[in-house]
Phi, psi and omega in degrees: 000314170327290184306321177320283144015274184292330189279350163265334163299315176294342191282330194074031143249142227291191173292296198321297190309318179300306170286354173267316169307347111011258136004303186283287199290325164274007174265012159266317196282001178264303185310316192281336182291351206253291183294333181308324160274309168317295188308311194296341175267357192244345169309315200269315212281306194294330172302305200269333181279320214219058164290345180295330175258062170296304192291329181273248198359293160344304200283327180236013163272323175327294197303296182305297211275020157273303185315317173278315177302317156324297175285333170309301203284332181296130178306297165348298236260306191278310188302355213244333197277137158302160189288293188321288197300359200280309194319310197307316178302319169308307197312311213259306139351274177307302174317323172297329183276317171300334175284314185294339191280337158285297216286324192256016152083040158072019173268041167164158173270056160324358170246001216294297197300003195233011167254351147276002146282136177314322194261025170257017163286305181312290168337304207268308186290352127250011154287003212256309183280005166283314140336307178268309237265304165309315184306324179294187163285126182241115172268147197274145186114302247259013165288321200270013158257354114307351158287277175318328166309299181281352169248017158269320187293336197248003183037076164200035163274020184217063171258345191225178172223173164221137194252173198284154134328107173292006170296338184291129203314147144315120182319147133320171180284322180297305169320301161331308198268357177302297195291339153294336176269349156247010161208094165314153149218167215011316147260010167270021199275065196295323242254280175327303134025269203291337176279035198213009207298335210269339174278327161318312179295300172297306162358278183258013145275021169253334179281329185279329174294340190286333202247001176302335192276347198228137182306175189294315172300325174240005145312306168324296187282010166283294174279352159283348198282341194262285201322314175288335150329296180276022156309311212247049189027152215245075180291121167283339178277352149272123176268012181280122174296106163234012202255083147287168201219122175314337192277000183222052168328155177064022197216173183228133165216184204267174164303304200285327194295304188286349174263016197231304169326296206273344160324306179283286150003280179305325203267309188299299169278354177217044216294334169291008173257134199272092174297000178084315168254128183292105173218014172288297188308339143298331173264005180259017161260311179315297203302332177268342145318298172284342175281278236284348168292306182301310179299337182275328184302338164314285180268033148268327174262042171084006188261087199282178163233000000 
Protein backbone atom coordinates (compact mmCIF):
# COMPACT_ATOMS: atom_id res chain seq x y z
CA UNK A 1 0.00 0.00 0.00
CA UNK A 2 2.76 2.20 0.91
CA UNK A 3 4.35 1.91 -2.60
CA UNK A 4 1.01 2.56 -3.87
CA UNK A 5 0.78 5.49 -2.24
CA UNK A 6 4.16 7.24 -2.93
CA UNK A 7 3.77 6.70 -6.74
CA UNK A 8 0.83 8.45 -6.54
CA UNK A 9 2.42 11.34 -4.47
CA UNK A 10 4.81 11.33 -7.41
CA UNK A 11 2.34 11.63 -9.46
CA UNK A 12 0.85 14.76 -7.80
CA UNK A 13 -2.18 14.03 -6.53
CA UNK A 14 -3.28 15.26 -3.41
CA UNK A 15 -4.67 13.03 0.03
CA UNK A 16 -8.37 13.52 -1.34
CA UNK A 17 -8.03 12.83 -4.85
CA UNK A 18 -5.81 10.04 -4.29
CA UNK A 19 -8.22 8.53 -2.10
CA UNK A 20 -11.17 8.92 -4.31
CA UNK A 21 -9.58 7.37 -7.30
CA UNK A 22 -9.33 4.74 -4.87
CA UNK A 23 -12.49 4.37 -4.72
CA UNK A 24 -13.38 4.79 -8.33
CA UNK A 25 -10.95 1.81 -9.62
CA UNK A 26 -12.06 -0.18 -6.93
CA UNK A 27 -15.64 0.09 -7.78
CA UNK A 28 -14.62 -0.26 -11.39
CA UNK A 29 -12.81 -3.49 -10.56
CA UNK A 30 -15.91 -4.89 -8.32
CA UNK A 31 -18.08 -3.85 -11.22
CA UNK A 32 -15.78 -5.72 -14.06
CA UNK A 33 -16.38 -8.90 -11.76
CA UNK A 34 -20.03 -8.37 -11.34
CA UNK A 35 -20.31 -7.96 -15.52
CA UNK A 36 -18.10 -10.14 -16.89
CA UNK A 37 -19.90 -13.49 -16.38
CA UNK A 38 -23.12 -11.89 -16.67
CA UNK A 39 -22.17 -10.09 -20.43
CA UNK A 40 -20.86 -13.34 -21.53
CA UNK A 41 -23.78 -15.36 -21.02
CA UNK A 42 -26.22 -13.05 -21.89
CA UNK A 43 -24.14 -12.37 -25.29
CA UNK A 44 -24.23 -16.39 -26.16
CA UNK A 45 -28.17 -16.04 -25.25
CA UNK A 46 -29.08 -12.89 -27.72
CA UNK A 47 -26.89 -15.11 -30.41
CA UNK A 48 -29.01 -18.26 -29.97
CA UNK A 49 -32.48 -16.11 -29.48
CA UNK A 50 -31.79 -13.21 -32.23
CA UNK A 51 -29.42 -14.73 -35.07
CA UNK A 52 -30.32 -12.11 -37.87
CA UNK A 53 -28.23 -9.77 -35.26
CA UNK A 54 -25.04 -11.58 -35.38
CA UNK A 55 -23.58 -9.08 -37.48
CA UNK A 56 -24.36 -5.68 -35.47
CA UNK A 57 -23.61 -7.65 -32.14
CA UNK A 58 -20.15 -8.36 -33.71
CA UNK A 59 -19.67 -4.83 -34.54
CA UNK A 60 -20.24 -3.86 -31.04
CA UNK A 61 -18.68 -6.26 -28.87
CA UNK A 62 -15.69 -5.42 -31.36
CA UNK A 63 -16.06 -2.30 -30.63
CA UNK A 64 -15.98 -2.52 -26.58
CA UNK A 65 -13.30 -4.93 -26.68
CA UNK A 66 -10.75 -2.41 -28.62
CA UNK A 67 -12.11 0.09 -25.72
CA UNK A 68 -10.83 -2.27 -22.73
CA UNK A 69 -7.53 -3.42 -24.39
CA UNK A 70 -7.21 0.36 -24.88
CA UNK A 71 -7.50 1.50 -21.52
CA UNK A 72 -5.55 -1.99 -20.28
CA UNK A 73 -3.00 -1.41 -22.29
CA UNK A 74 -2.36 3.06 -21.41
CA UNK A 75 0.50 3.47 -19.89
CA UNK A 76 -0.96 5.86 -17.63
CA UNK A 77 -3.87 3.96 -16.68
CA UNK A 78 -1.24 1.26 -15.25
CA UNK A 79 0.96 3.48 -13.75
CA UNK A 80 -1.93 4.68 -11.70
CA UNK A 81 -3.67 1.35 -10.65
CA UNK A 82 -2.82 -0.48 -7.64
CA UNK A 83 -1.21 -3.94 -8.38
CA UNK A 84 -3.96 -6.26 -6.90
CA UNK A 85 -6.92 -4.32 -8.62
CA UNK A 86 -4.55 -3.77 -11.78
CA UNK A 87 -4.76 -8.27 -11.83
CA UNK A 88 -8.27 -8.36 -11.52
CA UNK A 89 -8.91 -5.84 -14.41
CA UNK A 90 -6.10 -7.87 -16.75
CA UNK A 91 -7.47 -11.19 -15.41
CA UNK A 92 -10.94 -10.27 -16.25
CA UNK A 93 -10.37 -8.38 -19.35
CA UNK A 94 -8.08 -11.17 -20.94
CA UNK A 95 -10.90 -13.42 -20.18
CA UNK A 96 -13.55 -11.86 -21.52
CA UNK A 97 -10.86 -11.61 -25.25
CA UNK A 98 -10.81 -15.44 -24.97
CA UNK A 99 -14.59 -15.67 -24.79
CA UNK A 100 -14.82 -13.09 -27.78
CA UNK A 101 -12.24 -14.79 -29.79
CA UNK A 102 -14.12 -18.24 -29.90
CA UNK A 103 -17.79 -16.41 -29.77
CA UNK A 104 -16.72 -14.69 -33.11
CA UNK A 105 -15.35 -17.74 -34.69
CA UNK A 106 -11.36 -16.34 -34.87
CA UNK A 107 -12.43 -13.54 -36.57
CA UNK A 108 -9.71 -10.93 -35.29
CA UNK A 109 -6.92 -11.41 -32.09
CA UNK A 110 -8.72 -9.89 -28.87
CA UNK A 111 -6.38 -11.63 -27.20
CA UNK A 112 -2.89 -10.68 -28.37
CA UNK A 113 -2.18 -7.27 -25.89
CA UNK A 114 -3.33 -9.69 -22.84
CA UNK A 115 -0.75 -12.44 -23.03
CA UNK A 116 1.78 -10.44 -21.95
CA UNK A 117 0.36 -9.98 -18.57
CA UNK A 118 1.15 -11.65 -15.25
CA UNK A 119 -2.44 -12.10 -14.66
CA UNK A 120 -3.32 -13.72 -18.14
CA UNK A 121 -2.43 -17.50 -16.73
CA UNK A 122 -5.59 -16.59 -14.23
CA UNK A 123 -7.60 -15.04 -17.47
CA UNK A 124 -6.94 -18.48 -19.44
CA UNK A 125 -8.02 -20.25 -16.15
CA UNK A 126 -11.53 -18.42 -16.05
CA UNK A 127 -12.43 -18.37 -19.40
CA UNK A 128 -11.42 -22.50 -19.06
CA UNK A 129 -14.41 -22.27 -15.98
CA UNK A 130 -16.47 -20.61 -17.87
CA UNK A 131 -16.56 -22.93 -20.19
CA UNK A 132 -17.16 -26.03 -18.39
CA UNK A 133 -19.54 -24.27 -16.07
CA UNK A 134 -21.56 -23.43 -19.75
CA UNK A 135 -21.54 -26.84 -21.20
CA UNK A 136 -24.07 -27.75 -18.22
CA UNK A 137 -27.36 -26.58 -17.20
CA UNK A 138 -27.43 -23.21 -16.17
CA UNK A 139 -30.72 -22.48 -13.90
CA UNK A 140 -31.86 -18.73 -14.14
CA UNK A 141 -30.11 -17.00 -10.76
CA UNK A 142 -26.99 -19.70 -11.17
CA UNK A 143 -25.34 -16.38 -13.51
CA UNK A 144 -24.65 -14.66 -10.02
CA UNK A 145 -22.89 -17.97 -8.46
CA UNK A 146 -21.03 -17.29 -11.28
CA UNK A 147 -20.11 -14.05 -10.32
CA UNK A 148 -18.96 -15.36 -7.02
CA UNK A 149 -17.02 -18.35 -8.60
CA UNK A 150 -15.04 -15.80 -10.20
CA UNK A 151 -14.12 -13.70 -7.76
CA UNK A 152 -13.15 -16.34 -5.68
CA UNK A 153 -10.80 -17.67 -8.17
CA UNK A 154 -9.09 -13.75 -8.38
CA UNK A 155 -9.53 -13.55 -4.10
CA UNK A 156 -11.54 -10.84 -4.01
CA UNK A 157 -14.75 -12.26 -2.65
CA UNK A 158 -14.82 -10.81 0.09
CA UNK A 159 -14.53 -6.81 -1.95
CA UNK A 160 -18.24 -7.18 -2.25
CA UNK A 161 -21.78 -8.32 -0.92
CA UNK A 162 -25.07 -9.11 -2.18
CA UNK A 163 -28.11 -7.50 -0.57
CA UNK A 164 -31.72 -8.61 -0.70
CA UNK A 165 -34.00 -6.61 -3.76
CA UNK A 166 -35.91 -4.08 -2.14
CA UNK A 167 -38.67 -5.19 -4.21
CA UNK A 168 -38.97 -8.30 -2.82
CA UNK A 169 -41.77 -9.70 -0.24
CA UNK A 170 -40.87 -9.24 3.65
CA UNK A 171 -38.96 -11.39 5.58
CA UNK A 172 -40.67 -12.67 8.57
CA UNK A 173 -38.81 -10.98 11.73
CA UNK A 174 -37.15 -13.82 12.58
CA UNK A 175 -35.89 -14.79 9.24
CA UNK A 176 -35.08 -11.31 8.86
CA UNK A 177 -32.96 -10.51 11.48
CA UNK A 178 -30.87 -14.32 10.52
CA UNK A 179 -30.31 -12.84 7.26
CA UNK A 180 -28.83 -9.56 8.47
CA UNK A 181 -26.70 -11.26 10.82
CA UNK A 182 -24.99 -13.56 8.36
CA UNK A 183 -24.87 -10.81 5.38
CA UNK A 184 -23.50 -7.51 6.95
CA UNK A 185 -24.20 -4.57 5.28
CA UNK A 186 -22.89 -1.57 4.86
CA UNK A 187 -20.88 -0.11 7.94
CA UNK A 188 -21.53 -3.39 9.21
CA UNK A 189 -19.42 -4.81 6.63
CA UNK A 190 -15.39 -5.06 8.20
CA UNK A 191 -14.31 -7.39 5.26
CA UNK A 192 -15.53 -4.42 2.66
CA UNK A 193 -13.96 -2.09 5.20
CA UNK A 194 -10.80 -3.55 4.90
CA UNK A 195 -10.68 -3.86 0.79
CA UNK A 196 -10.90 -0.33 0.90
CA UNK A 197 -7.62 0.15 3.21
CA UNK A 198 -5.93 2.14 0.95
CA UNK A 199 -8.22 5.18 0.30
CA UNK A 200 -9.29 4.75 3.98
CA UNK A 201 -5.54 5.82 4.59
CA UNK A 202 -5.48 9.02 2.51
CA UNK A 203 -8.69 9.62 4.22
CA UNK A 204 -7.58 10.01 7.22
CA UNK A 205 -4.32 11.47 6.23
CA UNK A 206 -6.23 14.20 4.87
CA UNK A 207 -8.12 14.15 8.03
CA UNK A 208 -5.13 14.53 10.58
CA UNK A 209 -3.73 17.56 7.87
CA UNK A 210 -7.33 19.08 8.35
CA UNK A 211 -7.02 19.05 12.12
CA UNK A 212 -3.22 19.81 13.11
CA UNK A 213 -4.91 23.50 12.04
CA UNK A 214 -7.48 22.95 14.35
CA UNK A 215 -8.11 22.96 18.44
CA UNK A 216 -9.18 20.06 20.24
CA UNK A 217 -12.34 21.43 20.96
CA UNK A 218 -13.50 21.47 17.44
CA UNK A 219 -11.80 18.62 16.40
CA UNK A 220 -13.97 17.16 19.11
CA UNK A 221 -17.06 18.40 17.85
CA UNK A 222 -16.16 17.23 14.09
CA UNK A 223 -16.68 13.94 15.32
CA UNK A 224 -19.29 13.89 17.46
CA UNK A 225 -21.29 15.66 15.08
CA UNK A 226 -20.20 12.73 12.51
CA UNK A 227 -20.67 9.79 15.66
CA UNK A 228 -24.47 11.27 15.68
CA UNK A 229 -24.75 10.85 11.84
CA UNK A 230 -23.91 7.49 11.46
CA UNK A 231 -26.95 6.57 13.86
CA UNK A 232 -29.30 6.03 11.13
CA UNK A 233 -25.81 4.27 8.99
CA UNK A 234 -22.84 5.37 6.77
CA UNK A 235 -22.91 3.17 3.46
CA UNK A 236 -19.29 3.26 2.30
CA UNK A 237 -19.34 1.17 -0.28
CA UNK A 238 -20.89 4.52 -2.32
CA UNK A 239 -18.74 7.07 -3.03
CA UNK A 240 -21.25 9.53 -3.93
CA UNK A 241 -20.60 13.34 -0.95
CA UNK A 242 -24.13 13.37 0.10
CA UNK A 243 -23.00 14.02 3.37
CA UNK A 244 -22.64 17.65 5.32
CA UNK A 245 -21.26 18.54 8.55
CA UNK A 246 -22.19 21.95 10.50
CA UNK A 247 -18.98 21.85 11.69
CA UNK A 248 -17.49 21.99 8.04
CA UNK A 249 -19.47 24.45 6.17
CA UNK A 250 -19.25 24.67 2.46
CA UNK A 251 -18.09 21.33 1.97
CA UNK A 252 -19.50 17.49 0.81
CA UNK A 253 -18.18 14.19 1.84
CA UNK A 254 -18.65 10.51 0.96
CA UNK A 255 -20.01 8.06 3.79
CA UNK A 256 -16.08 6.85 4.10
CA UNK A 257 -14.61 10.46 3.76
CA UNK A 258 -16.85 11.23 7.39
CA UNK A 259 -15.98 7.77 8.92
CA UNK A 260 -12.23 8.37 8.52
CA UNK A 261 -12.91 12.08 9.80
CA UNK A 262 -14.50 11.09 12.96
CA UNK A 263 -11.99 7.98 13.05
CA UNK A 264 -9.00 10.45 13.22
CA UNK A 265 -11.05 13.00 15.23
CA UNK A 266 -11.57 10.23 18.11
CA UNK A 267 -8.03 8.69 18.02
CA UNK A 268 -6.84 12.67 18.87
CA UNK A 269 -9.46 13.53 21.31
CA UNK A 270 -10.56 10.14 22.70
CA UNK A 271 -7.71 7.80 21.97
CA UNK A 272 -8.96 5.35 24.26
CA UNK A 273 -12.52 4.77 22.51
CA UNK A 274 -13.26 2.12 20.76
CA UNK A 275 -14.52 3.41 17.47
CA UNK A 276 -16.56 0.67 15.95
CA UNK A 277 -14.55 0.61 12.88
CA UNK A 278 -11.71 -1.35 11.67
CA UNK A 279 -9.40 1.58 10.57
CA UNK A 280 -6.68 1.31 12.61
CA UNK A 281 -4.55 -0.10 10.94
CA UNK A 282 -5.04 2.82 8.20
CA UNK A 283 -4.88 5.10 10.34
CA UNK A 284 -1.54 3.77 11.98
CA UNK A 285 -0.21 4.33 8.25
CA UNK A 286 -1.82 7.35 7.73
CA UNK A 287 -0.41 8.48 10.96
CA UNK A 288 3.33 7.94 10.09
CA UNK A 289 2.67 9.18 6.77
CA UNK A 290 1.69 12.43 8.19
CA UNK A 291 5.08 12.64 10.82
CA UNK A 292 7.38 12.04 7.82
CA UNK A 293 5.54 14.81 6.04
CA UNK A 294 5.53 17.10 8.81
CA UNK A 295 9.24 16.38 9.45
CA UNK A 296 10.19 16.96 5.97
CA UNK A 297 8.23 19.88 5.92
CA UNK A 298 10.09 21.06 9.37
CA UNK A 299 13.13 20.64 7.88
CA UNK A 300 12.98 23.17 4.94
CA UNK A 301 12.34 25.44 7.03
CA UNK A 302 15.55 24.81 9.35
CA UNK A 303 13.88 23.06 12.09
CA UNK A 304 14.88 19.78 13.25
CA UNK A 305 12.63 17.41 15.61
Amino acid sequence: MAADIKKLERKGLNNKRTAELMVELLNGACGLVFNAPLDMMIEQRIRERLPDLRYNQLCSLTQLANEAESISTNKDTRELTPGRILRVNDALNGAMALWLSDFSGGIGDFVQSYRKFDAFPVAQKIYQHFQARNKGKLDPGDEYLLVDEFAEMLGVRDWYQWIDDPGVAPQPAREQAAATDSHPQGTTNPALLRSMAMASTMYLLAALERFEKLPATKVKQIALEISVLGMSGLDYSSPEKKYRLNAIPGEEFSALEVMCLMHAGLRQVEPEMDTGMDLDEPFSTAKKLHTARLKFRLSRSGIVL
